[in-house]
């Protein structure tokens, strides 16, 4: 068994990098700026250079390095070819071949959300489970699905796009072009939209949210309605209830399909913790199929934050 | 390698039985009546007796029988215990243990819809694939999901309830108690409801459907709108378009989650063949995520009909 593995998480602004023991311990973490200019042609060379520099600095024997796992924002097929990565300005790219040539090390690649789910299953909220669904509530709704300890990738590496299942046919327009997607109701963006709508309707400014946002609707963020609801504001409570209603429908859909051990919530909104998860579980219990006669899926919070990507990427390699 | 396997498909009215070679060839097929009285206590003994009689009639050496695979209408856990089977009047039942004691043969059990999906993947519309979703459009919307050549069963054997994903939050009431389920829009029952609604609104009886149903709305069935639409009836065409719109949304949801090799349509409505599948593919192409940059899921018709259950059940055993 070799001693070391690298985990890389390529984002639109920075590339997160980690050096791990193959047992899963993080030994070092650092970041590289993502240079998206010129069709992102520098991104992989920059990462490769950074990895090789780290190997030299730490005087790691190359024969002790198992390989590099890398998560990228787009669909990655079984051979490690990404079809497109809009945020990186990439078209089709053979990531594995390119990184192997650049580093002389073995490389495996996966979709960033799927890889982060693998990280949460390995060391985070889904520790000790076999089947896990990760739902990330951020600017959009992302996700990753683990079945039998493996990422669900599908025929083309694009599986797990749980933000783009329609939960309200012909409903709210989604950034993907469809109408009524889960993401259009359950992202932080959607929560902010719902909150602003409620404030615009609140002509007499009765809501306690006005004070929190200093009377400026531009200051609304995902915490605003939760904070005000906690303080007893009814208008905010209604926004939170509506948001959790849709979130519960989407989560129950996934549970009815997969019946996983765990559904793990990540992303900014998940930081609301119990004030999100407890009422959410109540909605899910009402919405899930056959919940009364069978073992229940546990709903939990992700615990690894931004490190899920590099941890899962390292596992991607070492988990052979 | 042993020579024979039995495949059993337990339904609410009859139990379908098959004797197979372990290579997958059907050698004999027969049926047993399902006796649901007395909490269905006779069902498994009747099946066991029928299997033992067949073994005697055919003079099969018991040591050449690999085992019995059995599909039942309810969630079956990994140990072969069913939590409940409403149609059979069963509560919790240890099917595998009971059948093994009754027959002296090895037994494996699975949910009937999942087992039928396995059959379609082995010998039907999904032949040669690794990941397949089976969508059965009958009285309800059933389904089975195959990932990496294995049934997706989840933590409790209840996975794959694709009829009970909500596609229209707070929409049509579903028989499961939730509102807006895929089943409430895409089952034969839903199509009949939509057709009747259209006919009730057609006060001047302009639709050609009135002739097909002999002026009696009770005669509407799943073929009615398809037949009339084919003959150019606009009212019927609108019903068909609406039905396919929702069906497409539900199917695209599943594709966006799984990106399987194949989505296979079964059940009564699927017999409409190309007049269903061609427009459905158009809706799915519009609704699916990232369809333009990646390999596409193939949409096809199931080919095994009512035999899918016994074939998949036999495989359940022989596929070790």
XYZ file of C-alpha atoms in Angstrom:
640
model
C 0.000 0.000 0.000
C 1.398 3.347 -1.020
C 1.495 6.159 1.540
C 0.152 9.329 -0.096
C -2.642 10.613 -2.323
C -3.580 14.043 -3.585
C -7.160 15.329 -3.593
C -7.932 18.251 -5.925
C -11.206 20.200 -6.188
C -11.305 22.506 -9.196
C -13.651 25.465 -8.733
C -14.362 28.506 -10.874
C -12.283 30.857 -8.676
C -9.805 28.675 -6.811
C -8.528 25.121 -6.975
C -8.476 23.488 -3.543
C -5.656 20.997 -3.070
C -4.930 18.461 -0.364
C -2.162 16.013 0.434
C -3.511 12.954 2.261
C -2.216 9.774 3.765
C -3.912 6.873 1.987
C -5.568 6.125 5.335
C -7.486 9.376 4.841
C -5.642 11.813 7.094
C -5.100 15.295 5.682
C -1.411 16.221 5.807
C -1.503 19.562 4.019
C -4.003 21.890 2.325
C -3.480 24.791 -0.041
C -5.108 26.692 -2.880
C -4.229 27.666 -6.437
C -5.972 30.457 -8.356
C -8.132 29.208 -11.237
C -7.015 30.951 -14.431
C -10.043 30.665 -16.721
C -8.662 32.934 -19.475
C -7.616 31.398 -22.833
C -10.277 28.676 -22.528
C -8.846 27.683 -19.149
C -5.756 26.153 -20.759
C -3.560 26.959 -17.734
C -5.746 25.344 -15.099
C -4.426 21.792 -15.219
C -0.768 22.829 -15.796
C -1.027 25.173 -12.775
C -2.390 22.358 -10.623
C 0.230 19.900 -11.882
C 3.019 22.359 -11.140
C 1.674 22.971 -7.653
C 1.481 19.234 -6.933
C 5.015 18.629 -8.213
C 6.323 21.555 -6.130
C 4.629 20.113 -3.042
C 6.221 16.709 -3.692
C 9.632 18.370 -3.938
C 9.163 20.567 -0.841
C 8.034 17.622 1.270
C 10.608 15.323 -0.331
C 7.950 12.672 -0.971
C 9.256 9.597 -2.813
C 7.214 9.374 -6.041
C 6.840 5.608 -5.673
C 4.944 6.220 -2.427
C 2.268 8.335 -4.138
C -0.849 6.332 -5.030
C -2.213 9.009 -7.334
C -4.217 12.179 -7.775
C -8.006 12.323 -7.473
C -9.590 15.355 -9.076
C -13.130 16.749 -8.982
C -14.265 19.076 -11.770
C -17.514 21.013 -12.332
C -19.075 19.094 -15.226
C -20.004 15.588 -16.411
C -16.999 13.232 -16.390
C -17.229 9.873 -18.148
C -15.645 6.610 -17.048
C -12.431 7.313 -18.937
C -11.968 10.658 -17.173
C -13.099 12.856 -20.062
C -15.188 15.901 -19.190
C -17.840 16.889 -21.760
C -17.918 20.575 -20.856
C -17.181 22.816 -17.838
C -18.826 26.182 -18.379
C -17.318 27.768 -15.231
C -13.790 26.850 -16.318
C -14.337 27.842 -19.948
C -13.546 24.266 -20.941
C -15.028 22.293 -23.766
C -14.361 18.560 -24.018
C -11.147 17.670 -22.192
C -9.326 14.435 -21.400
C -8.454 15.339 -17.831
C -6.926 12.035 -16.821
C -4.599 11.777 -19.793
C -3.549 15.430 -19.556
C -2.852 15.330 -15.808
C -1.014 12.011 -16.079
C 1.233 13.464 -18.770
C 1.833 16.615 -16.740
C 2.660 14.870 -13.463
C 3.820 11.346 -14.285
C 1.369 10.159 -11.602
C -1.814 8.121 -11.858
C -4.985 10.225 -12.022
C -8.725 9.676 -11.623
C -11.390 12.289 -12.234
C -15.022 12.738 -11.250
C -17.767 15.335 -11.151
C -17.126 17.733 -8.252
C -20.531 17.277 -6.591
C -20.336 13.487 -6.828
C -16.803 13.528 -5.465
C -17.856 15.778 -2.546
C -20.664 13.322 -1.761
C -18.086 10.549 -1.624
C -16.100 12.658 0.854
C -19.143 13.177 3.101
C -19.851 9.452 2.992
C -16.264 8.593 3.852
C -15.536 11.035 6.662
C -18.578 13.283 7.122
C -22.310 13.085 7.814
C -22.697 9.793 5.943
C -19.867 7.945 7.672
C -20.509 4.207 7.894
C -23.318 4.115 5.325
C -23.592 2.297 2.006
C -26.208 4.372 0.151
C -26.227 8.149 0.598
C -27.758 11.154 -1.104
C -26.061 14.496 -0.736
C -28.229 17.575 -1.308
C -26.317 20.855 -1.446
C -28.398 23.981 -0.857
C -26.334 26.822 -2.265
C -26.710 29.247 -5.149
C -28.217 26.231 -6.882
C -29.219 22.793 -5.628
C -26.437 20.321 -6.273
C -26.122 16.748 -5.371
C -24.272 13.522 -5.418
C -25.552 9.995 -5.092
C -23.695 7.046 -3.616
C -25.087 3.567 -4.265
C -23.273 0.531 -2.881
C -20.344 2.764 -1.891
C -19.905 3.994 -5.477
C -20.699 7.329 -7.134
C -23.707 7.096 -9.429
C -22.377 8.494 -12.695
C -24.682 7.076 -15.362
C -23.939 6.571 -19.023
C -22.227 9.957 -19.425
C -21.033 11.120 -16.013
C -23.962 13.531 -15.687
C -26.058 11.527 -13.204
C -27.018 13.022 -9.869
C -28.432 16.319 -11.179
C -31.013 16.282 -8.433
C -31.485 20.059 -8.612
C -33.063 19.539 -11.998
C -35.928 17.243 -11.215
C -39.226 19.019 -11.736
C -41.310 19.204 -8.556
C -43.860 21.678 -9.917
C -44.707 21.092 -13.581
C -44.740 24.413 -15.491
C -43.734 26.220 -12.283
C -40.972 28.736 -11.482
C -38.453 29.223 -14.258
C -35.097 27.602 -13.537
C -31.650 28.775 -14.612
C -31.308 25.517 -16.587
C -34.094 26.547 -18.951
C -36.762 24.185 -17.624
C -39.705 25.218 -15.456
C -40.428 24.024 -11.932
C -37.086 22.414 -10.984
C -36.279 21.516 -7.366
C -33.492 24.125 -7.590
C -36.012 26.872 -8.424
C -37.698 26.254 -5.031
C -34.969 25.005 -2.710
C -31.743 26.862 -3.519
C -30.557 29.789 -1.400
C -31.410 31.908 -4.441
C -35.013 30.662 -4.303
C -35.243 31.324 -0.557
C -33.997 34.871 -1.095
C -36.579 35.347 -3.886
C -39.396 34.083 -1.630
C -38.219 36.356 1.194
C -38.097 39.431 -1.049
C -41.566 38.619 -2.431
C -42.926 38.441 1.118
C -41.291 41.758 2.039
C -42.648 43.474 -1.081
C -46.135 42.273 -0.113
C -45.569 43.546 3.472
C -46.472 47.164 2.609
C -46.885 48.266 6.240
C -43.450 46.920 7.115
C -44.770 44.765 9.942
C -42.115 42.098 9.559
C -39.137 42.042 11.884
C -37.048 41.256 8.816
C -36.997 44.951 7.840
C -34.839 45.726 10.850
C -32.468 42.841 10.138
C -31.951 44.055 6.578
C -31.638 47.688 7.620
C -34.716 48.544 5.524
C -32.919 47.636 2.308
C -34.286 44.665 0.394
C -30.885 44.191 -1.234
C -29.559 43.027 2.134
C -31.749 39.900 2.200
C -29.764 36.680 2.421
C -30.542 33.071 3.246
C -30.271 33.703 6.999
C -32.752 36.605 7.046
C -36.049 34.670 7.238
C -34.617 32.031 9.585
C -33.302 34.643 12.037
C -36.576 36.594 12.054
C -38.696 33.423 12.338
C -36.668 32.329 15.351
C -37.484 35.718 16.949
C -41.200 35.057 16.411
C -41.863 36.993 13.190
C -44.912 35.454 11.491
C -44.179 36.708 7.990
C -40.692 35.216 8.129
C -42.082 31.981 9.574
C -44.414 31.669 6.578
C -41.484 32.063 4.188
C -39.499 29.432 6.070
C -42.491 27.056 6.124
C -43.030 27.453 2.380
C -39.328 26.875 1.668
C -39.253 23.751 3.854
C -42.471 22.476 2.256
C -40.832 22.405 -1.186
C -37.507 21.174 0.167
C -39.358 18.341 1.890
C -41.157 17.372 -1.313
C -37.874 17.225 -3.225
C -36.100 15.258 -0.469
C -39.039 12.835 -0.136
C -38.907 12.289 -3.913
C -35.286 11.228 -3.610
C -36.035 9.015 -0.608
C -38.923 7.337 -2.449
C -36.581 6.538 -5.321
C -33.469 5.474 -3.393
C -34.451 4.711 0.223
C -30.849 5.490 1.178
C -29.310 5.052 4.616
C -28.769 8.779 4.814
C -29.836 11.995 3.140
C -27.138 14.535 3.918
C -27.772 18.278 3.590
C -24.890 20.591 2.721
C -24.393 24.130 1.418
C -25.056 27.509 3.022
C -28.686 26.937 4.002
C -27.849 23.676 5.800
C -25.966 25.753 8.393
C -29.390 26.592 9.884
C -29.025 23.178 11.538
C -31.914 21.939 13.663
C -34.211 24.875 12.843
C -34.100 23.574 9.257
C -33.724 19.838 9.792
C -36.366 19.239 12.473
C -39.312 20.750 10.570
C -37.908 19.241 7.350
C -38.035 15.743 8.832
C -41.709 16.346 9.719
C -42.524 17.218 6.086
C -40.538 14.241 4.799
C -42.316 11.867 7.192
C -45.635 13.025 5.765
C -44.463 12.873 2.150
C -42.464 9.661 2.046
C -43.934 6.436 0.759
C -44.450 3.460 3.060
C -42.664 5.282 5.861
C -44.756 3.586 8.496
C -43.825 0.007 7.665
C -40.136 0.263 6.876
C -36.808 1.432 8.203
C -36.366 5.183 7.762
C -33.715 7.179 5.969
C -31.770 9.356 8.403
C -31.578 13.066 7.547
C -28.392 14.788 8.656
C -26.175 17.771 8.144
C -22.960 17.638 6.124
C -19.932 18.106 8.361
C -16.943 18.595 6.050
C -17.877 21.959 4.529
C -15.562 23.024 1.727
C -13.170 20.155 2.415
C -15.626 17.481 1.185
C -14.329 17.912 -2.365
C -10.634 17.316 -1.670
C -11.380 14.484 0.776
C -13.655 12.717 -1.723
C -11.142 13.306 -4.506
C -8.383 11.689 -2.471
C -10.696 8.744 -1.779
C -11.476 8.550 -5.500
C -7.925 7.528 -5.942
C -7.158 5.531 -2.829
C -10.435 3.617 -2.771
C -9.411 1.114 -5.457
C -23.420 -25.142 -12.556
C -26.856 -26.523 -11.758
C -29.384 -26.945 -14.559
C -32.725 -25.529 -13.397
C -34.274 -22.571 -11.612
C -37.829 -21.563 -10.800
C -39.158 -18.030 -11.281
C -42.319 -17.104 -9.343
C -44.315 -13.863 -9.623
C -46.925 -13.523 -6.884
C -49.842 -11.277 -7.879
C -53.104 -10.444 -6.142
C -55.187 -12.775 -8.338
C -52.796 -15.377 -9.722
C -49.264 -16.547 -9.072
C -47.278 -16.917 -12.292
C -44.728 -19.706 -12.223
C -41.906 -20.642 -14.580
C -39.353 -23.419 -14.834
C -36.148 -22.199 -16.465
C -32.806 -23.566 -17.494
C -30.125 -21.636 -15.607
C -29.059 -20.299 -19.023
C -32.358 -18.415 -19.044
C -34.524 -20.524 -21.347
C -38.142 -20.988 -20.251
C -38.999 -24.705 -20.090
C -42.516 -24.512 -18.679
C -45.026 -21.905 -17.495
C -48.146 -22.258 -15.378
C -50.353 -20.379 -12.931
C -51.675 -20.931 -9.427
C -54.663 -19.087 -7.991
C -53.766 -16.611 -5.224
C -55.803 -17.459 -2.115
C -55.797 -14.204 -0.124
C -58.296 -15.356 2.529
C -57.094 -16.035 6.105
C -54.387 -13.348 5.813
C -53.043 -15.086 2.713
C -51.647 -17.965 4.767
C -52.112 -20.487 1.933
C -50.272 -18.536 -0.755
C -46.733 -19.743 -0.140
C -47.776 -23.355 0.702
C -49.800 -23.456 -2.565
C -46.789 -22.234 -4.543
C -44.451 -24.648 -2.792
C -46.769 -27.570 -3.487
C -47.049 -26.592 -7.134
C -43.254 -26.391 -7.493
C -42.743 -29.762 -5.808
C -45.423 -31.339 -8.024
C -43.687 -29.931 -11.116
C -40.356 -31.368 -9.954
C -41.987 -34.772 -9.524
C -43.861 -34.661 -12.858
C -40.732 -33.698 -14.777
C -38.583 -36.008 -12.671
C -36.037 -33.263 -12.049
C -33.159 -34.309 -9.786
C -33.297 -31.956 -6.781
C -29.520 -31.528 -6.799
C -29.816 -29.982 -10.270
C -32.127 -27.208 -9.066
C -30.276 -23.967 -8.311
C -33.191 -22.445 -6.438
C -36.413 -20.479 -6.530
C -36.578 -16.754 -7.218
C -39.781 -15.083 -6.103
C -41.190 -11.600 -6.698
C -43.816 -10.242 -4.294
C -45.837 -7.003 -4.255
C -44.237 -5.125 -1.366
C -40.894 -4.002 0.060
C -38.503 -6.928 0.582
C -35.353 -6.450 2.632
C -31.983 -8.068 2.029
C -32.814 -11.071 4.172
C -35.951 -11.807 2.139
C -38.447 -10.443 4.664
C -41.423 -8.513 3.284
C -42.696 -5.638 5.468
C -46.271 -5.722 4.171
C -48.186 -6.811 1.042
C -51.611 -5.201 1.083
C -52.853 -7.052 -2.039
C -52.009 -10.430 -0.523
C -53.377 -9.549 2.935
C -49.907 -10.164 4.345
C -48.224 -8.360 7.192
C -44.542 -8.907 7.873
C -43.444 -12.286 6.502
C -40.126 -14.080 6.219
C -40.636 -15.337 2.671
C -37.230 -16.859 2.149
C -37.228 -18.884 5.371
C -40.836 -20.032 4.877
C -40.345 -21.107 1.250
C -37.047 -22.830 2.028
C -38.730 -24.837 4.786
C -41.659 -25.705 2.510
C -39.571 -26.826 -0.474
C -36.143 -27.807 0.816
C -34.738 -25.605 -1.963
C -32.760 -22.373 -1.836
C -34.920 -19.246 -2.202
C -34.377 -15.553 -2.929
C -37.078 -12.901 -2.861
C -37.469 -9.390 -4.265
C -40.081 -6.739 -4.888
C -42.163 -7.723 -7.938
C -41.576 -4.497 -9.885
C -37.831 -4.572 -9.243
C -37.688 -8.227 -10.239
C -39.631 -7.525 -13.466
C -37.147 -4.744 -14.284
C -34.349 -7.266 -13.874
C -36.164 -9.539 -16.343
C -36.492 -6.748 -18.926
C -32.822 -5.949 -18.525
C -31.807 -9.581 -18.918
C -33.942 -10.626 -21.854
C -36.181 -7.703 -22.855
C -35.965 -4.058 -23.906
C -32.897 -3.400 -21.772
C -30.843 -6.342 -22.994
C -27.119 -5.656 -22.920
C -27.313 -2.597 -20.658
C -25.836 -1.937 -17.217
C -28.128 0.788 -15.863
C -31.841 0.678 -16.676
C -35.022 2.296 -15.444
C -38.282 0.482 -15.968
C -41.437 2.623 -15.926
C -44.688 0.646 -15.909
C -47.769 2.581 -17.010
C -50.706 0.572 -15.689
C -53.403 1.176 -13.091
C -50.599 2.937 -11.252
C -47.087 3.900 -12.249
C -44.646 1.256 -11.111
C -40.990 0.957 -11.614
C -37.763 -0.796 -11.060
C -34.244 0.529 -11.157
C -31.132 -1.397 -12.135
C -27.755 0.146 -11.288
C -24.572 -1.734 -12.172
C -26.654 -4.803 -13.091
C -28.236 -4.903 -9.616
C -31.724 -4.026 -8.386
C -31.774 -0.798 -6.402
C -33.471 -1.846 -3.161
C -32.347 0.735 -0.609
C -32.217 0.381 3.140
C -35.593 -1.376 3.379
C -36.400 -2.939 0.007
C -38.802 -0.110 -0.843
C -36.586 1.785 -3.322
C -37.753 2.374 -6.881
C -41.177 3.833 -6.034
C -40.926 6.131 -9.017
C -44.697 6.511 -9.255
C -44.547 8.428 -6.009
C -42.222 11.256 -6.852
C -44.097 14.543 -6.839
C -44.003 16.304 -10.219
C -46.637 18.920 -9.357
C -46.437 20.142 -5.762
C -49.918 20.281 -4.209
C -51.388 18.907 -7.453
C -53.773 16.020 -8.210
C -54.485 13.783 -5.246
C -52.758 10.410 -5.476
C -53.975 7.047 -4.172
C -50.921 6.990 -1.873
C -52.221 9.960 0.076
C -49.764 12.548 -1.265
C -50.634 15.234 -3.797
C -49.119 15.632 -7.251
C -47.374 12.253 -7.682
C -46.092 11.122 -11.112
C -48.668 8.305 -10.860
C -51.522 10.826 -10.555
C -50.585 12.171 -14.015
C -49.090 9.266 -15.931
C -50.946 6.088 -14.984
C -53.632 4.622 -17.241
C -56.047 5.718 -14.513
C -54.856 9.317 -14.903
C -55.144 9.164 -18.699
C -58.710 7.879 -18.377
C -59.490 10.702 -15.933
C -58.053 13.320 -18.320
C -60.027 11.818 -21.212
C -63.286 11.834 -19.267
C -62.672 15.433 -18.166
C -62.175 16.453 -21.810
C -65.341 14.660 -22.864
C -67.381 16.259 -20.081
C -66.149 19.675 -21.266
C -67.051 18.730 -24.878
C -70.727 19.607 -24.461
C -71.493 19.635 -28.194
C -70.019 16.174 -28.584
C -67.636 17.261 -31.322
C -64.953 14.719 -30.429
C -64.642 11.518 -32.459
C -64.110 9.783 -29.113
C -67.881 9.725 -28.502
C -68.303 7.256 -31.353
C -65.475 5.044 -30.112
C -67.023 4.830 -26.647
C -70.546 4.333 -28.008
C -71.636 7.587 -26.320
C -71.038 6.137 -22.866
C -68.302 7.764 -20.838
C -67.924 4.560 -18.816
C -66.402 2.920 -21.893
C -63.327 5.183 -21.900
C -60.077 3.273 -21.610
C -56.418 4.070 -22.142
C -56.656 3.405 -25.888
C -59.579 5.795 -26.480
C -57.702 9.097 -26.804
C -54.807 7.520 -28.726
C -57.149 5.902 -31.280
C -59.127 9.098 -31.821
C -55.999 11.262 -32.008
C -54.567 8.983 -34.669
C -57.784 9.535 -36.646
C -57.256 13.310 -36.437
C -59.493 14.248 -33.508
C -58.189 17.475 -31.976
C -59.792 17.062 -28.565
C -58.221 13.625 -28.224
C -54.886 14.953 -29.454
C -54.913 17.587 -26.702
C -55.502 14.882 -24.089
C -52.657 12.798 -25.503
C -50.335 15.827 -25.627
C -51.122 16.719 -22.008
C -50.555 13.126 -20.888
C -47.231 12.914 -22.737
C -46.168 16.311 -21.340
C -46.425 15.022 -17.766
C -45.020 11.606 -18.654
C -42.051 13.355 -20.272
C -41.437 15.483 -17.191
C -41.430 12.397 -14.967
C -39.178 10.417 -17.302
C -36.767 13.370 -17.691
C -36.607 13.624 -13.886
C -35.463 10.010 -13.728
C -32.975 10.525 -16.552
C -31.540 13.619 -14.842
C -31.000 11.588 -11.691
C -29.691 8.331 -13.182
C -28.584 8.982 -16.792
C -29.217 5.275 -17.442
C -28.403 3.425 -20.657
C -32.100 2.775 -21.179
C -35.470 3.926 -19.938
C -37.868 1.098 -20.691
C -41.636 1.668 -20.797
C -43.976 -1.169 -19.881
C -47.609 -1.644 -18.877
C -50.816 -1.238 -20.856
C -50.222 2.305 -22.135
C -46.782 1.386 -23.505
C -48.539 -0.803 -26.093
C -49.298 2.427 -27.997
C -45.734 1.998 -29.254
C -44.344 4.711 -31.526
C -47.361 7.000 -31.222
C -46.430 7.260 -27.545
C -42.655 6.932 -27.665
C -41.822 9.317 -30.522
C -43.566 12.392 -29.081
C -42.374 11.356 -25.601
C -38.753 11.417 -26.754
C -39.307 14.983 -28.052
C -40.559 16.118 -24.628
C -37.700 14.341 -22.857
C -35.116 15.931 -25.172
C -36.446 19.360 -24.216
C -36.672 18.518 -20.500
C -33.459 16.642 -19.879
C -30.398 18.316 -18.428
C -27.190 18.691 -20.453
C -28.687 16.580 -23.234
C -26.746 18.448 -25.860
C -23.256 17.698 -24.590
C -23.529 14.108 -23.498
C -24.528 10.631 -24.596
C -28.303 10.156 -24.491
C -30.435 7.632 -22.641
C -32.334 5.400 -25.075
C -36.108 5.198 -24.578
C -37.667 1.874 -25.535
C -40.663 -0.352 -25.101
C -40.667 -3.349 -22.760
C -40.877 -6.604 -24.710
C -41.551 -9.355 -22.168
C -45.076 -8.352 -21.095
C -46.378 -10.399 -18.192
C -43.422 -12.775 -18.338
C -40.929 -10.155 -17.122
C -41.703 -11.089 -13.507
C -40.990 -14.816 -13.739
C -37.933 -14.264 -15.943
C -36.467 -11.707 -13.543
C -37.304 -13.938 -10.588
C -35.441 -16.846 -12.154
C -32.480 -14.542 -12.778
C -32.680 -13.391 -9.171
C -31.674 -16.845 -8.267
C -29.363 -17.903 -11.068
C -27.450 -14.635 -11.266
C -25.244 -15.348 -8.265
